[in-house]
Tab-separated table of C-alpha atoms in Angstrom:
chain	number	residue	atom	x	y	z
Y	1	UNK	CA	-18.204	-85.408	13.929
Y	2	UNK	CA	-17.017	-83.504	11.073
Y	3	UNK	CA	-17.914	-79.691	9.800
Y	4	UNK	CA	-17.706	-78.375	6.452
Y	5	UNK	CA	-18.179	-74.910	5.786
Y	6	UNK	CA	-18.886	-72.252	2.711
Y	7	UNK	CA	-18.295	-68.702	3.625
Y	8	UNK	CA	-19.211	-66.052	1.548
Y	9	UNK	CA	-20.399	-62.299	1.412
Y	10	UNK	CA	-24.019	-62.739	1.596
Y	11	UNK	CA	-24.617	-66.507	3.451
Y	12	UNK	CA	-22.307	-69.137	4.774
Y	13	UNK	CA	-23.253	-72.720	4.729
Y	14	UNK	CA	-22.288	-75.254	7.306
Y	15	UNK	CA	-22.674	-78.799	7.305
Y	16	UNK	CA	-22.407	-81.366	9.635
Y	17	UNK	CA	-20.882	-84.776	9.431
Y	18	UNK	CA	-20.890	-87.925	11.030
Y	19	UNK	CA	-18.467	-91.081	11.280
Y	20	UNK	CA	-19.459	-92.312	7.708
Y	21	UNK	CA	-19.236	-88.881	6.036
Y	22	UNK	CA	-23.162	-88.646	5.495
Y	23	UNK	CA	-25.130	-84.804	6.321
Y	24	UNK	CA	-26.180	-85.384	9.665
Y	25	UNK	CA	-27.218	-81.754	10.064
Y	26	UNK	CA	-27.042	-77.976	7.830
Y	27	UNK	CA	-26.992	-74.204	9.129
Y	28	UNK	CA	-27.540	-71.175	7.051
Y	29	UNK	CA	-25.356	-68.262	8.644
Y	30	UNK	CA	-24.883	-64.708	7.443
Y	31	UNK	CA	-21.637	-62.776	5.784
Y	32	UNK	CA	-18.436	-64.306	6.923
Y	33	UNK	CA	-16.170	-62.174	4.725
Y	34	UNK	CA	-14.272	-59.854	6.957
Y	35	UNK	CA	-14.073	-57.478	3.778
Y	36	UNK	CA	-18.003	-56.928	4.561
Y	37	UNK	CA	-18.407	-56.532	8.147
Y	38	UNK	CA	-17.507	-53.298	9.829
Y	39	UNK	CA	-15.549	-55.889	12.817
Y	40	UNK	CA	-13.104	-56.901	10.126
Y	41	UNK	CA	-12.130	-60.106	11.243
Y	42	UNK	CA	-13.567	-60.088	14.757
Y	43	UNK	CA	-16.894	-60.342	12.788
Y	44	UNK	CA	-15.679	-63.344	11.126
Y	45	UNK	CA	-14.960	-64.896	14.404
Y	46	UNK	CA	-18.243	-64.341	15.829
Y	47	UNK	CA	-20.260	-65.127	12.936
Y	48	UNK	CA	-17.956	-68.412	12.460
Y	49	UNK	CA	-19.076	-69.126	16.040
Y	50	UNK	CA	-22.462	-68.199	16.032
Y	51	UNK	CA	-22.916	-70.581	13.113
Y	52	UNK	CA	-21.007	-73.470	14.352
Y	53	UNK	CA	-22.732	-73.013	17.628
Y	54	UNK	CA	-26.144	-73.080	16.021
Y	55	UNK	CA	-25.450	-76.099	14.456
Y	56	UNK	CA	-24.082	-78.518	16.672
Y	57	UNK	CA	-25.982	-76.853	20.816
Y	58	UNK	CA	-29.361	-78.252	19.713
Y	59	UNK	CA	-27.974	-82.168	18.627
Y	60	UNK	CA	-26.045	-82.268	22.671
Y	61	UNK	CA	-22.718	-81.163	20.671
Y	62	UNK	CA	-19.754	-78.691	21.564
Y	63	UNK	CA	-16.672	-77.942	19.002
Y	64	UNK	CA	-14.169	-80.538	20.970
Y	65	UNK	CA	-16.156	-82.716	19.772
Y	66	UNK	CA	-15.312	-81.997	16.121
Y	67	UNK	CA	-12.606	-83.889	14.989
Y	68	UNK	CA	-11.999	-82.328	11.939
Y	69	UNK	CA	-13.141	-78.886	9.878
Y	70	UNK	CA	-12.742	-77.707	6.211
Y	71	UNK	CA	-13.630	-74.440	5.395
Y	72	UNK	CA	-13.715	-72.030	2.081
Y	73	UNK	CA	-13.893	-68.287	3.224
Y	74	UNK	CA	-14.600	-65.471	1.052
Y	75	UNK	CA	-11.857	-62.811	1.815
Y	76	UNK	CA	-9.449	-65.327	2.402
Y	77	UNK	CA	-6.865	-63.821	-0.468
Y	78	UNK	CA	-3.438	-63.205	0.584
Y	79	UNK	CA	-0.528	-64.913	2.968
Y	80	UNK	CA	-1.689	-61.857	5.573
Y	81	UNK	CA	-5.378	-63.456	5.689
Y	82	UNK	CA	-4.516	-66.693	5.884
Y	83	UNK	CA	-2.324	-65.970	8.982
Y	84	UNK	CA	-5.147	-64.269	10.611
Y	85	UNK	CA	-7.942	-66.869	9.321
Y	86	UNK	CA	-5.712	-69.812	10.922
Y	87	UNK	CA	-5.561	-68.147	14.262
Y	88	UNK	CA	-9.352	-67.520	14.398
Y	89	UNK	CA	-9.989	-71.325	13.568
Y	90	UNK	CA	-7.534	-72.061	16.463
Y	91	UNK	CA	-8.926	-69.681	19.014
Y	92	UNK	CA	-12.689	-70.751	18.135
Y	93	UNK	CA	-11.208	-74.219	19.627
Y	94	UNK	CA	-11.372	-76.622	16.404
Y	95	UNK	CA	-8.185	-79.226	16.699
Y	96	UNK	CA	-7.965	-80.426	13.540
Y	97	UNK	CA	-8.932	-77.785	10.442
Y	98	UNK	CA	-8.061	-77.096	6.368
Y	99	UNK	CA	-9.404	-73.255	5.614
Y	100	UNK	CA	-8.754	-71.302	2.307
Y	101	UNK	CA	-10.252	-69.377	-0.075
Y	102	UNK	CA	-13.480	-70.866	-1.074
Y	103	UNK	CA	-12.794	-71.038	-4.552
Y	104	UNK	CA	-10.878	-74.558	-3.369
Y	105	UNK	CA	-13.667	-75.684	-2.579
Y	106	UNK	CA	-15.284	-76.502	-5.893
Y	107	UNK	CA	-12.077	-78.303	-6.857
Y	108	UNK	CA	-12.260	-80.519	-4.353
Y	109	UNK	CA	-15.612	-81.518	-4.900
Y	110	UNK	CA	-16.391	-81.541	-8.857
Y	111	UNK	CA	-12.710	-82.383	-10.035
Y	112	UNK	CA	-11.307	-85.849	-10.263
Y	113	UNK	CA	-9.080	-86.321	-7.244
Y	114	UNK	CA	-9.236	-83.259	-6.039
Y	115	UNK	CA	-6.852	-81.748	-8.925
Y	116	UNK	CA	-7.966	-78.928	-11.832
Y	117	UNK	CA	-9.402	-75.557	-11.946
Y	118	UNK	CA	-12.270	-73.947	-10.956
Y	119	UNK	CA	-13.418	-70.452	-12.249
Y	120	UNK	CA	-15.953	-69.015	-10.262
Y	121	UNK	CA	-18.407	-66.240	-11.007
Y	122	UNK	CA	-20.952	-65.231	-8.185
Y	123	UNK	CA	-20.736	-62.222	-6.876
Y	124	UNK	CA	-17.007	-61.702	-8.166
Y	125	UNK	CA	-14.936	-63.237	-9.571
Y	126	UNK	CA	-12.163	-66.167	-8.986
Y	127	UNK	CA	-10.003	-68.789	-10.730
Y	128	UNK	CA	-8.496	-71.488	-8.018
Y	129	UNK	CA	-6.493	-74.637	-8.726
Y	130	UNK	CA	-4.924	-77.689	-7.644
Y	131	UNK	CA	-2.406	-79.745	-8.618
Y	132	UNK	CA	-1.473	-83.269	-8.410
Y	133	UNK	CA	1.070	-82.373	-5.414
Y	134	UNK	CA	-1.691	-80.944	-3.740
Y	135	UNK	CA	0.016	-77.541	-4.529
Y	136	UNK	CA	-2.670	-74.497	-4.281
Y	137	UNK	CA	-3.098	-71.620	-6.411
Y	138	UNK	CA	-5.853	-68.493	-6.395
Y	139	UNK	CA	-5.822	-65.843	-9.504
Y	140	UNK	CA	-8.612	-62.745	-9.499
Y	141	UNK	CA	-10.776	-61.685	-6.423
Y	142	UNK	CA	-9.520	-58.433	-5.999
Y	143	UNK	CA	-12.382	-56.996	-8.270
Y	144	UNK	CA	-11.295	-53.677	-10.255
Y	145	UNK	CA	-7.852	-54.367	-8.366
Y	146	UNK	CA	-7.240	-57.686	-10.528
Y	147	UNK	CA	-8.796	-56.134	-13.380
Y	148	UNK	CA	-11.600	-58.844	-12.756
Y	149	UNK	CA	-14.881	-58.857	-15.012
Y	150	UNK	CA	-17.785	-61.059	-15.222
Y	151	UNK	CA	-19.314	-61.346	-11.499
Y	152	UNK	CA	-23.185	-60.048	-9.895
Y	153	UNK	CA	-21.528	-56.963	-9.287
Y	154	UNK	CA	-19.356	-56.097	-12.466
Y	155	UNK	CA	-22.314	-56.882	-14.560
Y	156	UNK	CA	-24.420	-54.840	-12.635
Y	157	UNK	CA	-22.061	-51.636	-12.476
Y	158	UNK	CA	-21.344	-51.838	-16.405
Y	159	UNK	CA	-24.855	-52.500	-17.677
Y	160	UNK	CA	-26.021	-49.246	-15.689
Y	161	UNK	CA	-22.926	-47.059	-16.417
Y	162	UNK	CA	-23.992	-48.393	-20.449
Y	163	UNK	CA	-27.903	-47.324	-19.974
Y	164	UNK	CA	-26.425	-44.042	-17.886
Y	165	UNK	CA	-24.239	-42.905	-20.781
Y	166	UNK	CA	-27.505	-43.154	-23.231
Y	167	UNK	CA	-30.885	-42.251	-20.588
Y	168	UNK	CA	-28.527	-39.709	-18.908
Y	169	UNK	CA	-25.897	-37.823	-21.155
Y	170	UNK	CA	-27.570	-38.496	-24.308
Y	171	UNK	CA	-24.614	-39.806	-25.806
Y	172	UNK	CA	-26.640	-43.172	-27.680
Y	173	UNK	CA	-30.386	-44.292	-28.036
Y	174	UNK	CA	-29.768	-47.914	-26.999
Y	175	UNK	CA	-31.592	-51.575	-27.325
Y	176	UNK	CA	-29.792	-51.901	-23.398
Y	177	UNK	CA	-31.302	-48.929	-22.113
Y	178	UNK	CA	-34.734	-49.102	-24.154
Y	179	UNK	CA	-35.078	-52.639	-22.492
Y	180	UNK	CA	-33.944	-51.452	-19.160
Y	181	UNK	CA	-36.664	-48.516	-19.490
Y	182	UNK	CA	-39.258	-51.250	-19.932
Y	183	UNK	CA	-38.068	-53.936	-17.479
Y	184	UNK	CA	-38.317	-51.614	-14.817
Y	185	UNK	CA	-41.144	-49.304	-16.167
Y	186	UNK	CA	-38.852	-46.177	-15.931
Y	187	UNK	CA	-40.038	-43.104	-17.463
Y	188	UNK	CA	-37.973	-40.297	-16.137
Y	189	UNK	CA	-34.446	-39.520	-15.650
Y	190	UNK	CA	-35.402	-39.475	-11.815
Y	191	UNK	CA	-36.764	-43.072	-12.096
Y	192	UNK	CA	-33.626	-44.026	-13.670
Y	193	UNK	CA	-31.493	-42.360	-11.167
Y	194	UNK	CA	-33.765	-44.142	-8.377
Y	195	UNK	CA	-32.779	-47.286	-9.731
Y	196	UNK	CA	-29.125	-47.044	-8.804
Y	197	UNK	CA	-29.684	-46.686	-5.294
Y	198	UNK	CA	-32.023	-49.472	-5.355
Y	199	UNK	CA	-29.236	-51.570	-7.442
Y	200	UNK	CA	-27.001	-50.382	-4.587
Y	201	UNK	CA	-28.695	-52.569	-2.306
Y	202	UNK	CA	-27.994	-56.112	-2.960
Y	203	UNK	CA	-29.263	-57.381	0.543
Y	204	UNK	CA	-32.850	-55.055	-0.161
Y	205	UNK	CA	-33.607	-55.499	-3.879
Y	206	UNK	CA	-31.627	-58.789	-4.442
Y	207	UNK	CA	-34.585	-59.493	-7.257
Y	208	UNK	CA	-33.956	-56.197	-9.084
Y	209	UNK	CA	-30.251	-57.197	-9.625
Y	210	UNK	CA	-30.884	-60.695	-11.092
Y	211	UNK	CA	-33.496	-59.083	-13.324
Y	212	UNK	CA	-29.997	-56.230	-14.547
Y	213	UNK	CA	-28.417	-59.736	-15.282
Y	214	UNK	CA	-30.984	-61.430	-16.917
Y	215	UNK	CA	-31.577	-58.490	-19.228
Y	216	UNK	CA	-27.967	-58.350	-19.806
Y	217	UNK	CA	-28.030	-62.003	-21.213
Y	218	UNK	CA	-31.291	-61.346	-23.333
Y	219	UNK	CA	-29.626	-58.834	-25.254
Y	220	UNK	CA	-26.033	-60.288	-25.558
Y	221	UNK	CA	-28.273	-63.026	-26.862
Y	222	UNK	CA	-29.685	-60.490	-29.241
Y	223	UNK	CA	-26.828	-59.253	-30.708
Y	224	UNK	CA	-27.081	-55.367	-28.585
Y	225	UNK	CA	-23.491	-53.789	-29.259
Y	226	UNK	CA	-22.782	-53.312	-25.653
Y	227	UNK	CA	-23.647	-56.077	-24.109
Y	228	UNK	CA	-20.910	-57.964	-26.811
Y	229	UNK	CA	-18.878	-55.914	-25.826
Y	230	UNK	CA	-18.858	-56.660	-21.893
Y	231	UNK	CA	-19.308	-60.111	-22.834
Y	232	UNK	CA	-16.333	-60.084	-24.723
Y	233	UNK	CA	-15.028	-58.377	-21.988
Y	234	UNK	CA	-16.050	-61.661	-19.088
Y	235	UNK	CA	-15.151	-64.214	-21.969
Y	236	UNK	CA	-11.555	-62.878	-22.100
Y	237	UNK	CA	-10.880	-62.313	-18.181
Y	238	UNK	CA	-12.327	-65.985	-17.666
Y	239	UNK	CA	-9.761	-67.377	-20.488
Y	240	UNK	CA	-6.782	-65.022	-19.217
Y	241	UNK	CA	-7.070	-66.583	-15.567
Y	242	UNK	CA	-7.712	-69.987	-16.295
Y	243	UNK	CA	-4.685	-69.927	-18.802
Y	244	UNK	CA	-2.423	-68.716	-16.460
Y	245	UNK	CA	-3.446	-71.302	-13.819
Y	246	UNK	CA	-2.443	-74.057	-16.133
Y	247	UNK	CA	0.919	-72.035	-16.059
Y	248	UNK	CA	1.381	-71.846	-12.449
Y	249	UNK	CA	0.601	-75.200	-11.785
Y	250	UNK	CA	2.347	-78.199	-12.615
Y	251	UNK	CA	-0.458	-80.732	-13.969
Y	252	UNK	CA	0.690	-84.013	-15.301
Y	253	UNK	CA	-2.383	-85.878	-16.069
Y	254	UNK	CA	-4.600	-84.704	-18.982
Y	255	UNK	CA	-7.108	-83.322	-19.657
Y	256	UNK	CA	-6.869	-80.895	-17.310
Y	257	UNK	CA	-10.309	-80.702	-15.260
Y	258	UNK	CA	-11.868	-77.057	-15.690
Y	259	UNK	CA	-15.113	-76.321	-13.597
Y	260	UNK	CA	-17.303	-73.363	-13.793
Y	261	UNK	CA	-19.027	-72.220	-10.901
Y	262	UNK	CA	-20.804	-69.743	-9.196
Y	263	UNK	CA	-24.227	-68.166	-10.188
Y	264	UNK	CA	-23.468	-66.514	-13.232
Y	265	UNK	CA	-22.335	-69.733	-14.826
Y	266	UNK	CA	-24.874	-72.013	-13.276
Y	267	UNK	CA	-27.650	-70.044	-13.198
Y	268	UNK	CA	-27.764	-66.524	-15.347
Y	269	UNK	CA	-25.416	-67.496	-18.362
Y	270	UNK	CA	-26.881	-68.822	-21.428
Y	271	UNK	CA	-25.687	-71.001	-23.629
Y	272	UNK	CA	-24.259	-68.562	-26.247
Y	273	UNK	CA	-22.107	-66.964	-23.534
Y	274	UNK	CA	-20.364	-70.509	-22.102
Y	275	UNK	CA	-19.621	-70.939	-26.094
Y	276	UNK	CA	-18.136	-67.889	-26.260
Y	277	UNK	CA	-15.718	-68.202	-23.144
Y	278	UNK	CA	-14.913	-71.728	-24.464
Y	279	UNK	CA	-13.187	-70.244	-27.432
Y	280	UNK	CA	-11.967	-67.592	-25.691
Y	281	UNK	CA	-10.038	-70.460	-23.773
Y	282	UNK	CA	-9.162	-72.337	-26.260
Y	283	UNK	CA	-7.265	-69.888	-28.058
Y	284	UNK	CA	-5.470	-69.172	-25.188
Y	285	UNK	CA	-4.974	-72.277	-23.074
Y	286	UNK	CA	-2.215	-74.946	-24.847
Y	287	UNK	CA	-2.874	-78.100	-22.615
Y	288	UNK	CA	-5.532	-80.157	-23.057
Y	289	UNK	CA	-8.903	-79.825	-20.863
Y	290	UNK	CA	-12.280	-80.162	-20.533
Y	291	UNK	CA	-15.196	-78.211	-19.367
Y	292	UNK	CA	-18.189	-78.949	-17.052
Y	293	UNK	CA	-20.477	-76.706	-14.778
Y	294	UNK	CA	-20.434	-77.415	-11.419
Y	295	UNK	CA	-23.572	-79.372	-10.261
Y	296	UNK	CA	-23.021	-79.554	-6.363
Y	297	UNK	CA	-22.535	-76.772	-4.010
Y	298	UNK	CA	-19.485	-75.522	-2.739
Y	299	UNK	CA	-19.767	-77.273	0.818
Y	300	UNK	CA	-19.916	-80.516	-0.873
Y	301	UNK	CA	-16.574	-79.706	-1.423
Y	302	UNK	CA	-15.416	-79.548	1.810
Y	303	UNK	CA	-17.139	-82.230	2.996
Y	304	UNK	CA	-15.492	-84.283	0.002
Y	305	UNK	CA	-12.047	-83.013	1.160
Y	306	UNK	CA	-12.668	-84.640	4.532
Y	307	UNK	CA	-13.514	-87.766	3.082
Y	308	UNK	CA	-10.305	-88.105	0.976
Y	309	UNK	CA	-8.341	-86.761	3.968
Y	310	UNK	CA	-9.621	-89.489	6.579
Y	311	UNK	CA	-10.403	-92.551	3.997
Y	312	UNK	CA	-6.703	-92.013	2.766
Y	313	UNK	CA	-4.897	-92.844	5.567
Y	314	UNK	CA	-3.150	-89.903	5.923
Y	315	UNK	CA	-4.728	-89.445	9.482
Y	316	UNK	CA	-5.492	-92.429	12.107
């Protein structure tokens, strides 16, 4: 059997594989980012467990009987977490494993081979590639650290601090914060106020949050000053990391495969934003690539990395 596994900061998913690489069972586990959980990594361990466990007691299995486990972890960012993420893997009792930062994982499944770039934005942000040497490379994920813009959260943050500046110290009537007003049938400063520490809540009012997004897309869409401006803002930070994975990688086959992934490009963006982080990359980026949206999950991924890593020979 085989296990491939997304981690992130809300859900991990965890699939389970047979001999001929087909789903032969799924689990949906909780936060697996040791950034999150108030056990730092010791709550990655058990929650890694508790999810592997859940998946394999009921079919008769136990984790010597995996022969092999790819994983993408959220939190997974530096040489320092990849130490301690290793040692977990190897105390949980898996023999054979290949864990990194999940952002690897949508190269692995939507590139060609195995080899481009994948720019994710979910909840935050992050640029991963590969190259044809199987060499690795992460950019962003260290939110206002890495200067990163364009995730759940950064959209969030900037489209309230916008409507705050205008509902709260009267510095602009604004199309943003007249259309937040009505989304969310606000007619006092207090309501307003009350909707920050709803927004603060991603896990209670997860609804709320995609609606912030959604109206931020409406009136980019629409032409509202500030929301071009944080657009602008995402397009720019998307370009900037993508370029300077095609300079820290050596790619020799063109066009380079570029991926975008996570919610806000698969599921919140519209069309007028993907155009305008297309040129933004094109000004910037001198080798030749293309540009899809992902269309499988992240886990796919990892259970595509298996595949190539078995099928090739590499591994008898």
């Amino acid at each position: 059997m085989y296990l491939a596994i997304d981690g992130g900061g809300t859900k991990t998913e965890y699939l389970l594989l047979n001999q001929e690489f087909e789903t032969v069972g799924r689990h949906l586990g909780g936060c697996i980012n040791h950034d999150f959980l108030e056990s730092g990594w010791e709550g990655t361990k058990r929650e890694l467990l508790r999810g592997t466990k859940a998946l394999i007691d009921d079919r008769g299995y136990v984790i010597s009987d995996i022969k092999d486990a790819a994983a993408g972890l959220a939190g997974v960012d530096n040489g320092r977490d990849q130490e301690e993420i290793e040692r977990i893997f190897g105390e949980i009792g898996f023999r054979e494993f290949t864990v990194c930062n999940d952002g690897f994982l949508t190269v692995w499944g939507e590139c060609p081979d195995g080899v481009g770039i994948a720019y994710n934005c979910g909840t935050a942000v992050c640029c991963a590639g590969i190259d044809e040497r199987g060499r690795m490379e992460k950019t962003a994920g260290f939110d206002e650290w890495s200067g990163d813009a364009g995730g759940g959260n950064w959209i969030v943050q900037n489209v309230f601090r916008l409507v705050y500046r205008s509902l709260v110290l009267h510095r602009k009537e604004t199309a943003l914060a007249e259309a937040y007003r009505r989304r969310f049938s606000l007619k006092t400063e207090a309501d307003f106020l009350n909707s920050w520490s709803m927004l603060k809540d991603p896990a209670g009012y997860p609804d709320m949050r995609k609606d912030v997004i959604a109206l931020f897309f409406e009136q980019f869409e629409a032409g509202e000053e500030g929301a071009l401006e944080l657009a602008q803002q995402m397009a720019a930070c998307g370009a900037e990391n993508i370029q300077a994975m095609t300079e820290r990688l050596a790619f020799s086959k063109f066009p380079v495969s570029v991926v975008l992934t996570g919610s806000i490009h698969t599921k919140a963006a519209n069309s007028t934003y993907l155009a305008l982080l297309e040129t933004r990359m094109r000004e910037r980026i001198a080798l030749p690539f293309t540009i899809t949206v992902a269309s499988g999950t992240p886990t796919e991924g990892a259970a595509m990395h298996i595949r190539r890593k078995w099928e090739s020979g590499a591994l008898a």
